Structures are given as structure tokens and as C-alpha cells.
């Protein structure tokens, strides 16, 4: 049986530590998708689609971000997000500086804020930050008056550029129509910032979200995010317009939450038979990294329903659009 209740705040512990009305409405920053209007989301998707046309046309690199220094501060591991921000920034003519925890004074006990203040003092204008603590991006945005902050994933809170690339991918497959569509998100919802951003964006745009996974990995109040909970994956997928599988985020789990992998794969793996329960042509998504044979069997990960690499390509376009917006807003305030 699926259940749904009224939508309360999607934030796990109240909105205050993740953003404030002033930060959320400041176009220099992108801290989350929660609370954004439909118009704002659609404008970002249009801008990303426009950037994608440029990228696909394969023209020369541009100079829109000439004079802009982008700090890529990934204090947590990343492959796709860091690389695509780097590619996007360079294609637009920015200078990028990659900063990692292991090769820096963070290792010597310097705080994240003191480190970020160095970037600001050195004249970097944009800070793309990933951190294991929920609220880290908002914390920095509040304290760095001369920097635009883009959240590249903060703990279990949000991953807004992933949310936007997921929306762009679904918009393509859903022929521009979000209303009346339903996406299933399966797996470790409790620890997933990707799920939070997707749910926030999709519900504003009029689509429904059904979540499914082991009970220990679904937040008790998940319906408060505005989505539905299904008990079995088969029930969830019946007639759905798409599915997003998630990895088990062991690095964020307390002991005892993780089910046996074989049992997990048989109950929650998106098998070819399960793909056939959805509407014909419904896309299979995954934010990566994929644990093959667990979240997705190889034949589905590499099969014709999989749009995983489309998501990756859309990630560069989305990050171009987000960087453009942050830089224009930064210049409007500081120049
Ligand atoms: N790459 C995504 C994230 O950073 C998903 C994952 O790690 O499973 O949240």
C-alpha cells in the first residue's frame, strides 16, 4: 500500500542551518533546490539546455567567465561532479583551482572557514564546495561576503546541480511535461542528498515521486517531503515513468543499517523484469557511482533503458548554466 501525507519541510532538521531566505534568494549562491519556484527551476533548465546546444555544436571555448577564479573545494570524494564543474568552468573561460583536503592545511587542523577565507582573500570569486556535513555550503555562504557559493553536495542534505541534471534528463524523456509523471527512487533514501534534491525539484514541477528501499534506509517521515512510500519495488514500478536507483552509502551508515547485499539486490535491484513493469521507454537513472550487480545489474546499467551517461553529459551543461548565473550575479554585486 502506498501512503502520502501533507508536505512539511524537506530538510532533515529544519531549514535554518541549510539556508536562510536571504541566502536562498541571492542569485550568487546555489545551496539547494528546496524552496525554489517552478519559474526559477524552469529558467535554470532552459539555460542548461541552451548551454548543451553550445557544447554539442562543438564550437570554440568561450570567454564569458574571463577574469573569474573558481575554487573547487571537494572535501569529500568525487569523480563526476568535480570533473564536470572543472570542464564547465574552463569551457566558459574561467580559471579553476582544485583544492583537496588531503594535500592542504586542513590536515594540520585549519578550519574549513579559515581555509575558505584564504580563497576569498586571494581574490577567488566562486567557491564550489562539497563537504560531508549537511549545511556546510550555507555556513560558508553566510560568512564569506565576497564569494558566490555553489553546493556540490553537503552531507545528507542536498546536491542541487545533480538535481538539476536529473530534471533536465527527465524533461527530455518526458517531452517537457512533468505534470502527471511519476519517478520511483529506490535504495538508500535516508543518506541520499541526490534523492532530496530530486524530490524537491520534481514535486515543485508537478511530478510525483515514489520511494522504496529497506525500512532502515527510508526516513521515518519521508512522506513529509511530499512523496509516496511503496512497500515493494514491483508495486512502485508498476506503470511508473522512470526509476532512479541509488547506491548504498556505507560511508554515512551506522552499523546495523545495511542489509545483506544478496538480499538487497534481490529485493531492490532494478532487474530487466522490473524495468518492464514501467511504461515503455521509461528511463533508468543512477547518479553514480553504480555498484554493479547490486543497485543495477550489468544488463540494465548497459541496456537501452539506461540514461546514466546522458545524465553525466547533462551535468556539464547544468554546471555551465549555474556558473554563468553565479558569475553574472557576483559581478552585479561586486563590480
Ligand atoms: N555521487 C552522488 C553524491 O555525491 C551519489 C553517491 O555518492 O552515491 O551524492
PDB file of C-alpha atoms and ligand atoms in Angstrom, residues 76-77 80-81 130 152-153 155 159 162 191-194 246-249 251-252 286-289, ligand 1:
ATOM      1  CA  UNK A  76      34.753  14.597   0.167  1.00  0.00           C
ATOM      2  CA  UNK A  77      35.434  12.229  -2.742  1.00  0.00           C
ATOM      3  CA  UNK A  80      31.709  13.213 -11.897  1.00  0.00           C
ATOM      4  CA  UNK A  81      30.818  16.411 -10.064  1.00  0.00           C
ATOM      5  CA  UNK A 130      31.475  19.510  -1.306  1.00  0.00           C
ATOM      6  CA  UNK A 152      28.337  20.408  -4.795  1.00  0.00           C
ATOM      7  CA  UNK A 153      26.863  18.082  -2.143  1.00  0.00           C
ATOM      8  CA  UNK A 155      26.312  15.591   3.699  1.00  0.00           C
ATOM      9  CA  UNK A 159      23.109  18.114  -4.250  1.00  0.00           C
ATOM     10  CA  UNK A 162      22.733  16.773  -9.566  1.00  0.00           C
ATOM     11  CA  UNK A 191      21.527   9.103   3.332  1.00  0.00           C
ATOM     12  CA  UNK A 192      20.899  10.500  -0.127  1.00  0.00           C
ATOM     13  CA  UNK A 193      21.299  14.185  -0.887  1.00  0.00           C
ATOM     14  CA  UNK A 194      20.554  13.247  -4.512  1.00  0.00           C
ATOM     15  CA  UNK A 246      20.764   4.839  -5.571  1.00  0.00           C
ATOM     16  CA  UNK A 247      23.930   3.401  -4.114  1.00  0.00           C
ATOM     17  CA  UNK A 248      24.079   2.159  -0.526  1.00  0.00           C
ATOM     18  CA  UNK A 249      26.065   4.982   1.106  1.00  0.00           C
ATOM     19  CA  UNK A 251      30.271   5.812   4.497  1.00  0.00           C
ATOM     20  CA  UNK A 252      27.272   7.561   6.089  1.00  0.00           C
ATOM     21  CA  UNK A 286      21.562   6.485 -11.453  1.00  0.00           C
ATOM     22  CA  UNK A 287      23.631   9.402 -10.100  1.00  0.00           C
ATOM     23  CA  UNK A 288      26.721   7.191  -9.906  1.00  0.00           C
ATOM     24  CA  UNK A 289      28.857   5.619  -8.738  1.00  0.00           C
TER      25      UNK A 289
HETATM   26  N1  LIG B   1      27.524  10.988  -6.398  1.00  0.00           N
HETATM   27  C1  LIG B   1      26.346  11.167  -5.575  1.00  0.00           C
HETATM   28  C2  LIG B   1      26.646  12.041  -4.376  1.00  0.00           C
HETATM   29  O1  LIG B   1      27.696  12.632  -4.296  1.00  0.00           O
HETATM   30  C3  LIG B   1      25.717   9.869  -5.193  1.00  0.00           C
HETATM   31  C4  LIG B   1      26.553   8.898  -4.414  1.00  0.00           C
HETATM   32  O2  LIG B   1      27.674   9.205  -3.992  1.00  0.00           O
HETATM   33  O3  LIG B   1      26.049   7.789  -4.220  1.00  0.00           O
HETATM   34  O4  LIG B   1      25.802  12.182  -3.518  1.00  0.00           O
END
